[in-house]
Amino acid sequence: QNANPPQPKLTVPKATKMASVIKPTALSTDSPSFNPRTAAGGGPIGGQSAGLGSPMVSSLHPPADNSNSNAIASHTFTFQGETLEIRNVWAENVEEEMAAIRELVEKYPYVAMDTEFPGVVARPVSETYTSDYHYKSLKVNVDLLRIIQLGLAFADEDGNFAKGCPCWQFNFKFSLNDDMFAQDSIDLLVTSGISFDDHARRGIDPEHFGELLMVSGLVLDDRVKWVSFHSGYDYGYLLKLLTSQDLPSDEKTFFELLKIYFPTIYDIKYMTSLLDGHFGGLQKLADFLGCPRIGQEHQAGSDSLLTMSTYFALAKAKFTDSDGKVDDTKYKNDLYGYGSNHTVRKGPVHHSSSSVGLSAMNGAE
């Protein structure tokens, strides 16, 4: 008998000029189209259609009257009688804002996190299903793609947001001409206010951000509690930022690395899996718990703020001990859909389009 089960092949659409980085290079035609410069024969971004029939984005940036654009320096809101700010961070102010966060995290050690990324463009295919199928799918996409935006929101142990500016939105260098993406995911982000013209011109260099994050006080410290929703891909992109390397080849090593950099993590989607009667995404859960959204949906800052308020509402309602204090022992350091917990699916997931996968992973159902 063969002691080594067959390994799944990693496939990407024919359109990509980077398909050769994956070996073997079995091509899949049902994956979403991306990298329009290649698909359209090297032409500029504009009103032309991509070579695989997916319409191009009509603009690199949101409409001029879009007040939700992340090109704006900051957005202010009134929440529970106080003014809160979501601050956009670009290459020109990333060091200044990371210095501010280093001071903040001592008092506000709960960090809610969300990312925006360019969809799902590849999938493992195999005649035989393997237990790490979902991790291999995560790995191949994170290895191939670049993060677009990271939202970080801060609160104290009682769930109170940091005063004034509790939320930063980090905007990374990303080019629709040169970087790979799934078209429908980009369309969704443009509609939500993401200015890809600004990302191309003044986006943060990922390696530089990784260096700043390493000394920020946010990682390598179990006193910092990282809060997220259905966040396997989110942590994949964070580990890529921190290490400047491809993700580990196996899931076990991925979790070992995750434990080093993020010793304490809370995945709200995993928390709900321990309860009866809730199915769906972050917005549905937030609505059920009475948590209002602050800011624009499908931008990482707003999503991270909603993640924070939803976590505390759920934890206080369903996960308290006899003294009324939150008991995290049932859900700490488990990720929904990965590892060896009860949420891991027993077979491959088939998405009809990349935007379905993106919305599901970002909790937007």
mmCIF file of C-alpha atoms in Angstrom:
data_model
loop_
_atom_site.group_PDB
_atom_site.id
_atom_site.type_symbol
_atom_site.label_atom_id
_atom_site.label_comp_id
_atom_site.label_asym_id
_atom_site.label_seq_id
_atom_site.Cartn_x
_atom_site.Cartn_y
_atom_site.Cartn_z
ATOM 1 C CA GLN A 1 0.000 0.000 0.000
ATOM 2 C CA ASN A 2 1.068 3.560 -0.611
ATOM 3 C CA ALA A 3 1.699 5.149 2.785
ATOM 4 C CA ASN A 4 1.644 8.644 1.327
ATOM 5 C CA PRO A 5 -1.806 9.810 0.141
ATOM 6 C CA PRO A 6 -1.851 11.748 -3.151
ATOM 7 C CA GLN A 7 -1.283 15.478 -2.717
ATOM 8 C CA PRO A 8 -3.829 17.888 -4.187
ATOM 9 C CA LYS A 9 -2.835 19.910 -7.214
ATOM 10 C CA LEU A 10 -3.015 23.671 -6.913
ATOM 11 C CA THR A 11 -4.757 25.305 -9.832
ATOM 12 C CA VAL A 12 -5.104 28.875 -11.032
ATOM 13 C CA PRO A 13 -6.953 30.433 -13.965
ATOM 14 C CA LYS A 14 -5.348 30.423 -17.405
ATOM 15 C CA ALA A 15 -5.347 34.201 -17.511
ATOM 16 C CA THR A 16 -2.589 34.753 -14.970
ATOM 17 C CA LYS A 17 0.947 35.470 -16.050
ATOM 18 C CA MET A 18 2.117 33.976 -12.728
ATOM 19 C CA ALA A 19 0.570 30.535 -13.161
ATOM 20 C CA SER A 20 4.019 29.028 -13.568
ATOM 21 C CA VAL A 21 4.825 29.624 -9.898
ATOM 22 C CA ILE A 22 2.597 26.698 -8.999
ATOM 23 C CA LYS A 23 3.799 23.214 -9.854
ATOM 24 C CA PRO A 24 2.283 21.138 -11.249
ATOM 25 C CA THR A 25 0.496 23.696 -13.397
ATOM 26 C CA ALA A 26 -2.815 21.981 -14.066
ATOM 27 C CA LEU A 27 -5.121 24.804 -15.129
ATOM 28 C CA SER A 28 -8.713 25.289 -14.086
ATOM 29 C CA THR A 29 -11.063 27.244 -16.339
ATOM 30 C CA ASP A 30 -13.859 27.591 -13.780
ATOM 31 C CA SER A 31 -11.874 29.800 -11.425
ATOM 32 C CA PRO A 32 -12.684 33.551 -11.491
ATOM 33 C CA SER A 33 -10.704 35.737 -13.881
ATOM 34 C CA PHE A 34 -8.171 38.168 -12.526
ATOM 35 C CA ASN A 35 -5.120 40.267 -13.409
ATOM 36 C CA PRO A 36 -6.833 42.234 -16.183
ATOM 37 C CA ARG A 37 -3.614 43.573 -17.721
ATOM 38 C CA THR A 38 -2.719 40.029 -18.718
ATOM 39 C CA ALA A 39 -6.269 38.983 -19.541
ATOM 40 C CA ALA A 40 -6.808 42.003 -21.791
ATOM 41 C CA GLY A 41 -3.499 41.620 -23.582
ATOM 42 C CA GLY A 42 -1.563 44.140 -21.496
ATOM 43 C CA GLY A 43 -3.921 47.057 -22.063
ATOM 44 C CA PRO A 44 -4.717 49.685 -19.443
ATOM 45 C CA ILE A 45 -7.443 49.399 -16.843
ATOM 46 C CA GLY A 46 -10.658 50.930 -18.140
ATOM 47 C CA GLY A 47 -13.947 50.092 -19.718
ATOM 48 C CA GLN A 48 -12.701 47.087 -21.712
ATOM 49 C CA SER A 49 -13.665 43.576 -20.764
ATOM 50 C CA ALA A 50 -11.162 41.077 -19.472
ATOM 51 C CA GLY A 51 -10.215 38.283 -21.808
ATOM 52 C CA LEU A 52 -12.230 35.710 -19.849
ATOM 53 C CA GLY A 53 -15.482 37.620 -20.072
ATOM 54 C CA SER A 54 -15.430 39.366 -16.681
ATOM 55 C CA PRO A 55 -16.207 43.106 -16.890
ATOM 56 C CA MET A 56 -13.425 45.425 -15.850
ATOM 57 C CA VAL A 57 -13.805 47.936 -13.058
ATOM 58 C CA SER A 58 -14.818 51.243 -14.605
ATOM 59 C CA SER A 59 -12.612 53.285 -12.288
ATOM 60 C CA LEU A 60 -9.570 52.874 -10.067
ATOM 61 C CA HIS A 61 -11.208 54.955 -7.370
ATOM 62 C CA PRO A 62 -14.707 55.527 -5.950
ATOM 63 C CA PRO A 63 -16.967 58.248 -7.383
ATOM 64 C CA ALA A 64 -15.930 61.774 -6.477
ATOM 65 C CA ASP A 65 -18.985 62.245 -4.254
ATOM 66 C CA ASN A 66 -18.333 59.077 -2.252
ATOM 67 C CA SER A 67 -17.863 60.304 1.313
ATOM 68 C CA ASN A 68 -16.868 56.768 2.359
ATOM 69 C CA SER A 69 -13.689 56.750 0.270
ATOM 70 C CA ASN A 70 -10.622 55.518 2.103
ATOM 71 C CA ALA A 71 -8.658 58.284 0.338
ATOM 72 C CA ILE A 72 -10.116 60.650 2.947
ATOM 73 C CA ALA A 73 -7.767 61.119 5.920
ATOM 74 C CA SER A 74 -10.328 60.091 8.533
ATOM 75 C CA HIS A 75 -14.012 59.528 9.143
ATOM 76 C CA THR A 76 -15.749 60.678 12.338
ATOM 77 C CA PHE A 77 -18.953 59.314 13.855
ATOM 78 C CA THR A 78 -21.063 59.851 16.949
ATOM 79 C CA PHE A 79 -21.381 56.685 19.020
ATOM 80 C CA GLN A 80 -23.067 56.550 22.439
ATOM 81 C CA GLY A 81 -22.706 60.309 22.765
ATOM 82 C CA GLU A 82 -18.998 60.373 21.917
ATOM 83 C CA THR A 83 -17.091 61.180 18.738
ATOM 84 C CA LEU A 84 -15.139 58.262 17.292
ATOM 85 C CA GLU A 85 -12.669 58.338 14.417
ATOM 86 C CA ILE A 86 -11.645 55.781 11.831
ATOM 87 C CA ARG A 87 -8.223 56.962 10.667
ATOM 88 C CA ASN A 88 -6.780 56.000 7.289
ATOM 89 C CA VAL A 89 -3.102 55.131 7.222
ATOM 90 C CA TRP A 90 -0.925 55.360 4.105
ATOM 91 C CA ALA A 91 2.803 55.207 3.465
ATOM 92 C CA GLU A 92 3.292 58.829 4.522
ATOM 93 C CA ASN A 93 1.863 58.418 8.046
ATOM 94 C CA VAL A 94 2.298 54.735 8.892
ATOM 95 C CA GLU A 95 5.250 55.222 11.272
ATOM 96 C CA GLU A 96 3.496 58.025 13.156
ATOM 97 C CA GLU A 97 0.299 56.022 13.581
ATOM 98 C CA MET A 98 2.069 52.823 14.610
ATOM 99 C CA ALA A 99 3.867 54.828 17.297
ATOM 100 C CA ALA A 100 0.477 55.992 18.579
ATOM 101 C CA ILE A 101 -0.769 52.405 18.660
ATOM 102 C CA ARG A 102 2.269 51.311 20.677
ATOM 103 C CA GLU A 103 1.179 53.733 23.399
ATOM 104 C CA LEU A 104 -2.503 52.776 23.155
ATOM 105 C CA VAL A 105 -2.274 48.995 23.447
ATOM 106 C CA GLU A 106 -1.091 49.122 27.076
ATOM 107 C CA LYS A 107 -4.483 50.460 28.170
ATOM 108 C CA TYR A 108 -6.587 48.890 25.425
ATOM 109 C CA PRO A 109 -5.259 45.338 24.921
ATOM 110 C CA TYR A 110 -8.243 43.973 22.998
ATOM 111 C CA VAL A 111 -7.537 44.241 19.263
ATOM 112 C CA ALA A 112 -10.312 43.486 16.777
ATOM 113 C CA MET A 113 -9.009 42.774 13.303
ATOM 114 C CA ASP A 114 -10.373 42.508 9.779
ATOM 115 C CA THR A 115 -8.696 42.421 6.380
ATOM 116 C CA GLU A 116 -9.742 43.142 2.828
ATOM 117 C CA PHE A 117 -7.998 41.074 0.174
ATOM 118 C CA PRO A 118 -8.469 40.447 -3.556
ATOM 119 C CA GLY A 119 -10.732 37.422 -3.344
ATOM 120 C CA VAL A 120 -10.022 33.773 -4.061
ATOM 121 C CA VAL A 121 -8.232 32.899 -7.291
ATOM 122 C CA ALA A 122 -7.025 29.318 -6.878
ATOM 123 C CA ARG A 123 -8.131 26.085 -5.287
ATOM 124 C CA PRO A 124 -6.655 22.672 -4.588
ATOM 125 C CA VAL A 125 -8.144 19.880 -6.683
ATOM 126 C CA SER A 126 -7.638 16.205 -5.981
ATOM 127 C CA GLU A 127 -9.360 12.949 -6.708
ATOM 128 C CA THR A 128 -8.875 12.097 -3.052
ATOM 129 C CA TYR A 129 -9.968 14.527 -0.336
ATOM 130 C CA THR A 130 -7.298 15.266 2.269
ATOM 131 C CA SER A 131 -7.845 16.515 5.802
ATOM 132 C CA ASP A 132 -5.876 19.705 5.174
ATOM 133 C CA TYR A 133 -7.749 20.659 1.989
ATOM 134 C CA HIS A 134 -9.036 23.930 3.459
ATOM 135 C CA TYR A 135 -5.643 24.965 4.736
ATOM 136 C CA LYS A 136 -4.054 24.231 1.351
ATOM 137 C CA SER A 137 -6.709 26.410 -0.281
ATOM 138 C CA LEU A 138 -5.922 29.204 2.168
ATOM 139 C CA LYS A 139 -2.195 28.829 1.618
ATOM 140 C CA VAL A 140 -2.173 28.933 -2.159
ATOM 141 C CA ASN A 141 -4.334 32.070 -2.244
ATOM 142 C CA VAL A 142 -2.450 33.947 0.472
ATOM 143 C CA ASP A 143 0.880 33.025 -1.128
ATOM 144 C CA LEU A 144 -0.263 34.326 -4.518
ATOM 145 C CA LEU A 145 -2.111 37.471 -3.489
ATOM 146 C CA ARG A 146 -1.441 40.751 -1.681
ATOM 147 C CA ILE A 147 -3.382 42.198 1.224
ATOM 148 C CA ILE A 148 -5.310 45.370 0.377
ATOM 149 C CA GLN A 149 -6.453 46.716 3.731
ATOM 150 C CA LEU A 150 -6.153 45.933 7.444
ATOM 151 C CA GLY A 151 -8.466 47.314 10.102
ATOM 152 C CA LEU A 152 -7.498 47.374 13.783
ATOM 153 C CA ALA A 153 -9.901 48.494 16.526
ATOM 154 C CA PHE A 154 -8.982 48.814 20.214
ATOM 155 C CA ALA A 155 -10.948 48.346 23.441
ATOM 156 C CA ASP A 156 -10.339 47.695 27.120
ATOM 157 C CA GLU A 157 -11.279 44.528 29.008
ATOM 158 C CA ASP A 158 -14.834 45.787 29.493
ATOM 159 C CA GLY A 159 -15.368 46.427 25.792
ATOM 160 C CA ASN A 160 -15.033 50.206 25.924
ATOM 161 C CA PHE A 161 -13.521 51.624 22.749
ATOM 162 C CA ALA A 162 -10.343 53.671 23.028
ATOM 163 C CA LYS A 163 -11.189 57.351 23.361
ATOM 164 C CA GLY A 164 -11.144 59.558 20.295
ATOM 165 C CA CYS A 165 -9.604 57.307 17.660
ATOM 166 C CA PRO A 166 -10.178 53.618 18.433
ATOM 167 C CA CYS A 167 -9.681 52.405 14.885
ATOM 168 C CA TRP A 168 -7.005 52.524 12.200
ATOM 169 C CA GLN A 169 -7.360 51.448 8.594
ATOM 170 C CA PHE A 170 -4.032 50.473 6.994
ATOM 171 C CA ASN A 171 -4.041 50.761 3.208
ATOM 172 C CA PHE A 172 -1.416 48.711 1.376
ATOM 173 C CA LYS A 173 0.267 49.105 -1.973
ATOM 174 C CA PHE A 174 -1.826 47.341 -4.587
ATOM 175 C CA SER A 175 -1.918 47.755 -8.351
ATOM 176 C CA LEU A 176 -4.810 46.646 -10.510
ATOM 177 C CA ASN A 177 -2.356 46.617 -13.419
ATOM 178 C CA ASP A 178 0.250 44.363 -11.847
ATOM 179 C CA ASP A 179 -1.281 42.382 -8.960
ATOM 180 C CA MET A 180 -3.612 39.416 -9.161
ATOM 181 C CA PHE A 181 -7.221 39.610 -8.060
ATOM 182 C CA ALA A 182 -10.701 38.232 -8.575
ATOM 183 C CA GLN A 183 -12.707 40.765 -10.559
ATOM 184 C CA ASP A 184 -15.961 40.586 -8.602
ATOM 185 C CA SER A 185 -14.126 41.100 -5.314
ATOM 186 C CA ILE A 186 -12.506 44.259 -6.659
ATOM 187 C CA ASP A 187 -15.879 45.503 -7.915
ATOM 188 C CA LEU A 188 -17.316 45.057 -4.415
ATOM 189 C CA LEU A 189 -14.438 46.957 -2.808
ATOM 190 C CA VAL A 190 -14.657 49.833 -5.300
ATOM 191 C CA THR A 191 -18.379 50.132 -4.600
ATOM 192 C CA SER A 192 -17.585 50.203 -0.874
ATOM 193 C CA GLY A 193 -15.195 53.146 -1.249
ATOM 194 C CA ILE A 194 -11.764 51.602 -1.772
ATOM 195 C CA SER A 195 -9.625 53.950 -3.896
ATOM 196 C CA PHE A 196 -7.276 51.754 -5.886
ATOM 197 C CA ASP A 197 -5.663 54.796 -7.449
ATOM 198 C CA ASP A 198 -4.444 55.782 -3.973
ATOM 199 C CA HIS A 199 -3.403 52.219 -3.166
ATOM 200 C CA ALA A 200 -1.185 52.211 -6.262
ATOM 201 C CA ARG A 201 0.343 55.642 -5.572
ATOM 202 C CA ARG A 202 0.797 55.793 -1.809
ATOM 203 C CA GLY A 203 -0.044 52.409 -0.367
ATOM 204 C CA ILE A 204 1.999 51.031 2.520
ATOM 205 C CA ASP A 205 4.861 48.698 1.649
ATOM 206 C CA PRO A 206 3.948 45.318 3.241
ATOM 207 C CA GLU A 207 7.498 44.491 4.321
ATOM 208 C CA HIS A 208 7.906 47.842 6.060
ATOM 209 C CA PHE A 209 4.584 47.374 7.827
ATOM 210 C CA GLY A 210 5.638 43.901 8.944
ATOM 211 C CA GLU A 211 8.737 45.389 10.556
ATOM 212 C CA LEU A 212 6.641 48.001 12.364
ATOM 213 C CA LEU A 213 4.097 45.411 13.476
ATOM 214 C CA MET A 214 6.845 43.229 14.914
ATOM 215 C CA VAL A 215 7.870 45.954 17.397
ATOM 216 C CA SER A 216 4.397 47.408 17.945
ATOM 217 C CA GLY A 217 3.548 45.545 21.125
ATOM 218 C CA LEU A 218 0.613 43.903 19.343
ATOM 219 C CA VAL A 219 2.248 40.528 18.710
ATOM 220 C CA LEU A 220 4.289 38.012 20.719
ATOM 221 C CA ASP A 221 2.379 38.992 23.903
ATOM 222 C CA ASP A 222 -0.386 36.873 25.444
ATOM 223 C CA ARG A 223 -1.806 39.922 27.225
ATOM 224 C CA VAL A 224 -3.026 41.195 23.854
ATOM 225 C CA LYS A 225 -6.336 39.569 22.878
ATOM 226 C CA TRP A 226 -6.962 39.371 19.130
ATOM 227 C CA VAL A 227 -10.647 39.318 18.167
ATOM 228 C CA SER A 228 -11.878 38.318 14.700
ATOM 229 C CA PHE A 229 -14.688 36.642 12.772
ATOM 230 C CA HIS A 230 -14.096 33.530 10.619
ATOM 231 C CA SER A 231 -10.513 34.617 10.254
ATOM 232 C CA GLY A 232 -8.305 31.919 8.782
ATOM 233 C CA TYR A 233 -7.473 34.064 5.755
ATOM 234 C CA ASP A 234 -7.037 37.175 7.911
ATOM 235 C CA TYR A 235 -4.381 35.505 10.037
ATOM 236 C CA GLY A 236 -2.803 34.034 6.939
ATOM 237 C CA TYR A 237 -2.218 37.522 5.558
ATOM 238 C CA LEU A 238 -0.961 38.796 8.930
ATOM 239 C CA LEU A 239 1.588 35.983 9.162
ATOM 240 C CA LYS A 240 2.698 36.758 5.623
ATOM 241 C CA LEU A 241 3.214 40.405 6.645
ATOM 242 C CA LEU A 242 5.189 39.417 9.729
ATOM 243 C CA THR A 243 7.437 36.810 8.107
ATOM 244 C CA SER A 244 7.691 38.099 4.505
ATOM 245 C CA GLN A 245 7.486 34.445 3.501
ATOM 246 C CA ASP A 246 4.976 32.018 2.053
ATOM 247 C CA LEU A 247 2.799 30.286 4.611
ATOM 248 C CA PRO A 248 4.016 26.960 6.050
ATOM 249 C CA SER A 249 3.429 23.928 3.868
ATOM 250 C CA ASP A 250 1.383 22.127 6.519
ATOM 251 C CA GLU A 251 -1.430 23.194 8.834
ATOM 252 C CA LYS A 252 0.286 22.025 12.007
ATOM 253 C CA THR A 253 3.220 24.382 11.460
ATOM 254 C CA PHE A 254 0.797 27.192 10.580
ATOM 255 C CA PHE A 255 -0.884 26.876 13.974
ATOM 256 C CA GLU A 256 2.464 26.684 15.753
ATOM 257 C CA LEU A 257 3.498 29.935 14.058
ATOM 258 C CA LEU A 258 0.115 31.511 14.807
ATOM 259 C CA LYS A 259 0.479 30.653 18.496
ATOM 260 C CA ILE A 260 3.883 32.361 18.627
ATOM 261 C CA TYR A 261 2.810 35.653 17.091
ATOM 262 C CA PHE A 262 -0.783 35.692 18.360
ATOM 263 C CA PRO A 263 -0.815 33.786 21.680
ATOM 264 C CA THR A 264 -4.450 34.702 22.439
ATOM 265 C CA ILE A 265 -7.073 34.763 19.696
ATOM 266 C CA TYR A 266 -10.874 34.765 19.768
ATOM 267 C CA ASP A 267 -12.810 33.799 16.625
ATOM 268 C CA ILE A 268 -16.455 34.872 16.991
ATOM 269 C CA LYS A 269 -17.580 32.440 14.291
ATOM 270 C CA TYR A 270 -16.114 29.604 16.347
ATOM 271 C CA MET A 271 -17.873 30.967 19.448
ATOM 272 C CA THR A 272 -21.237 30.813 17.679
ATOM 273 C CA SER A 273 -20.565 27.221 16.672
ATOM 274 C CA LEU A 274 -20.754 26.338 20.372
ATOM 275 C CA LEU A 275 -24.253 27.790 20.585
ATOM 276 C CA ASP A 276 -27.578 26.734 19.106
ATOM 277 C CA GLY A 277 -29.626 28.728 16.669
ATOM 278 C CA HIS A 278 -27.191 31.056 14.874
ATOM 279 C CA PHE A 279 -26.052 30.640 11.302
ATOM 280 C CA GLY A 280 -24.661 33.371 9.102
ATOM 281 C CA GLY A 281 -22.160 36.168 9.096
ATOM 282 C CA LEU A 282 -20.996 38.999 11.291
ATOM 283 C CA GLN A 283 -23.660 41.501 10.255
ATOM 284 C CA LYS A 284 -26.500 39.097 10.994
ATOM 285 C CA LEU A 285 -25.060 38.281 14.416
ATOM 286 C CA ALA A 286 -24.449 41.956 15.191
ATOM 287 C CA ASP A 287 -28.027 42.809 14.276
ATOM 288 C CA PHE A 288 -29.303 40.016 16.516
ATOM 289 C CA LEU A 289 -27.218 41.309 19.429
ATOM 290 C CA GLY A 290 -28.157 44.951 18.799
ATOM 291 C CA CYS A 291 -24.656 46.097 17.836
ATOM 292 C CA PRO A 292 -24.744 49.075 15.423
ATOM 293 C CA ARG A 293 -22.297 49.399 12.554
ATOM 294 C CA ILE A 294 -19.971 52.418 12.540
ATOM 295 C CA GLY A 295 -18.712 53.349 9.081
ATOM 296 C CA GLN A 296 -18.808 51.680 5.673
ATOM 297 C CA GLU A 297 -19.369 47.944 5.320
ATOM 298 C CA HIS A 298 -16.649 46.049 3.411
ATOM 299 C CA GLN A 299 -13.977 48.413 4.652
ATOM 300 C CA ALA A 300 -11.691 46.875 7.239
ATOM 301 C CA GLY A 301 -11.994 49.661 9.814
ATOM 302 C CA SER A 302 -15.770 49.519 10.090
ATOM 303 C CA ASP A 303 -15.733 45.730 10.074
ATOM 304 C CA SER A 304 -13.158 45.620 12.880
ATOM 305 C CA LEU A 305 -15.220 47.997 15.052
ATOM 306 C CA LEU A 306 -18.308 45.850 14.514
ATOM 307 C CA THR A 307 -16.256 42.748 15.303
ATOM 308 C CA MET A 308 -15.214 44.239 18.645
ATOM 309 C CA SER A 309 -18.685 45.291 19.780
ATOM 310 C CA THR A 310 -20.171 41.974 18.639
ATOM 311 C CA TYR A 311 -17.545 39.976 20.518
ATOM 312 C CA PHE A 312 -18.226 41.654 23.842
ATOM 313 C CA ALA A 313 -21.996 41.495 23.394
ATOM 314 C CA LEU A 314 -21.807 37.766 22.658
ATOM 315 C CA ALA A 315 -19.227 36.969 25.338
ATOM 316 C CA LYS A 316 -21.183 38.796 28.053
ATOM 317 C CA ALA A 317 -24.466 37.202 26.983
ATOM 318 C CA LYS A 318 -23.329 33.600 26.551
ATOM 319 C CA PHE A 319 -19.853 32.981 27.981
ATOM 320 C CA THR A 320 -19.807 34.264 31.584
ATOM 321 C CA ASP A 321 -18.954 32.319 34.732
ATOM 322 C CA SER A 322 -20.893 32.235 38.009
ATOM 323 C CA ASP A 323 -19.336 35.576 38.979
ATOM 324 C CA GLY A 324 -20.514 37.252 35.804
ATOM 325 C CA LYS A 325 -17.033 37.471 34.291
ATOM 326 C CA VAL A 326 -16.271 36.377 30.736
ATOM 327 C CA ASP A 327 -14.788 32.852 30.619
ATOM 328 C CA ASP A 328 -12.772 32.380 27.419
ATOM 329 C CA THR A 329 -11.615 28.829 28.088
ATOM 330 C CA LYS A 330 -14.225 27.269 25.788
ATOM 331 C CA TYR A 331 -13.265 29.225 22.674
ATOM 332 C CA LYS A 332 -9.749 30.618 23.076
ATOM 333 C CA ASN A 333 -7.244 29.860 20.283
ATOM 334 C CA ASP A 334 -9.614 27.990 17.965
ATOM 335 C CA LEU A 335 -10.275 29.048 14.374
ATOM 336 C CA TYR A 336 -13.540 28.222 12.663
ATOM 337 C CA GLY A 337 -12.999 25.723 9.853
ATOM 338 C CA TYR A 338 -9.325 24.955 10.544
ATOM 339 C CA GLY A 339 -7.322 22.694 12.801
ATOM 340 C CA SER A 340 -8.932 19.718 14.497
ATOM 341 C CA ASN A 341 -12.015 21.224 16.137
ATOM 342 C CA HIS A 342 -15.625 20.287 15.388
ATOM 343 C CA THR A 343 -16.103 23.046 12.782
ATOM 344 C CA VAL A 344 -13.708 21.578 10.220
ATOM 345 C CA ARG A 345 -15.616 20.521 7.103
ATOM 346 C CA LYS A 346 -15.139 16.993 5.885
ATOM 347 C CA GLY A 347 -15.022 17.824 2.184
ATOM 348 C CA PRO A 348 -14.158 20.574 -0.282
ATOM 349 C CA VAL A 349 -16.287 23.708 -0.538
ATOM 350 C CA HIS A 350 -17.450 24.808 -3.983
ATOM 351 C CA HIS A 351 -18.121 28.536 -4.448
ATOM 352 C CA SER A 352 -19.916 29.745 -7.539
ATOM 353 C CA SER A 353 -17.891 32.954 -7.541
ATOM 354 C CA SER A 354 -15.040 34.549 -5.659
ATOM 355 C CA SER A 355 -17.255 37.283 -4.192
ATOM 356 C CA VAL A 356 -19.233 34.601 -2.388
ATOM 357 C CA GLY A 357 -16.037 33.318 -0.857
ATOM 358 C CA LEU A 358 -14.874 36.830 0.026
ATOM 359 C CA SER A 359 -18.128 37.850 1.684
ATOM 360 C CA ALA A 360 -18.296 34.610 3.594
ATOM 361 C CA MET A 361 -14.749 34.885 4.880
ATOM 362 C CA ASN A 362 -15.217 38.524 5.830
ATOM 363 C CA GLY A 363 -18.469 37.768 7.588
ATOM 364 C CA ALA A 364 -20.697 39.796 5.332
ATOM 365 C CA GLU A 365 -23.629 37.419 4.969
#
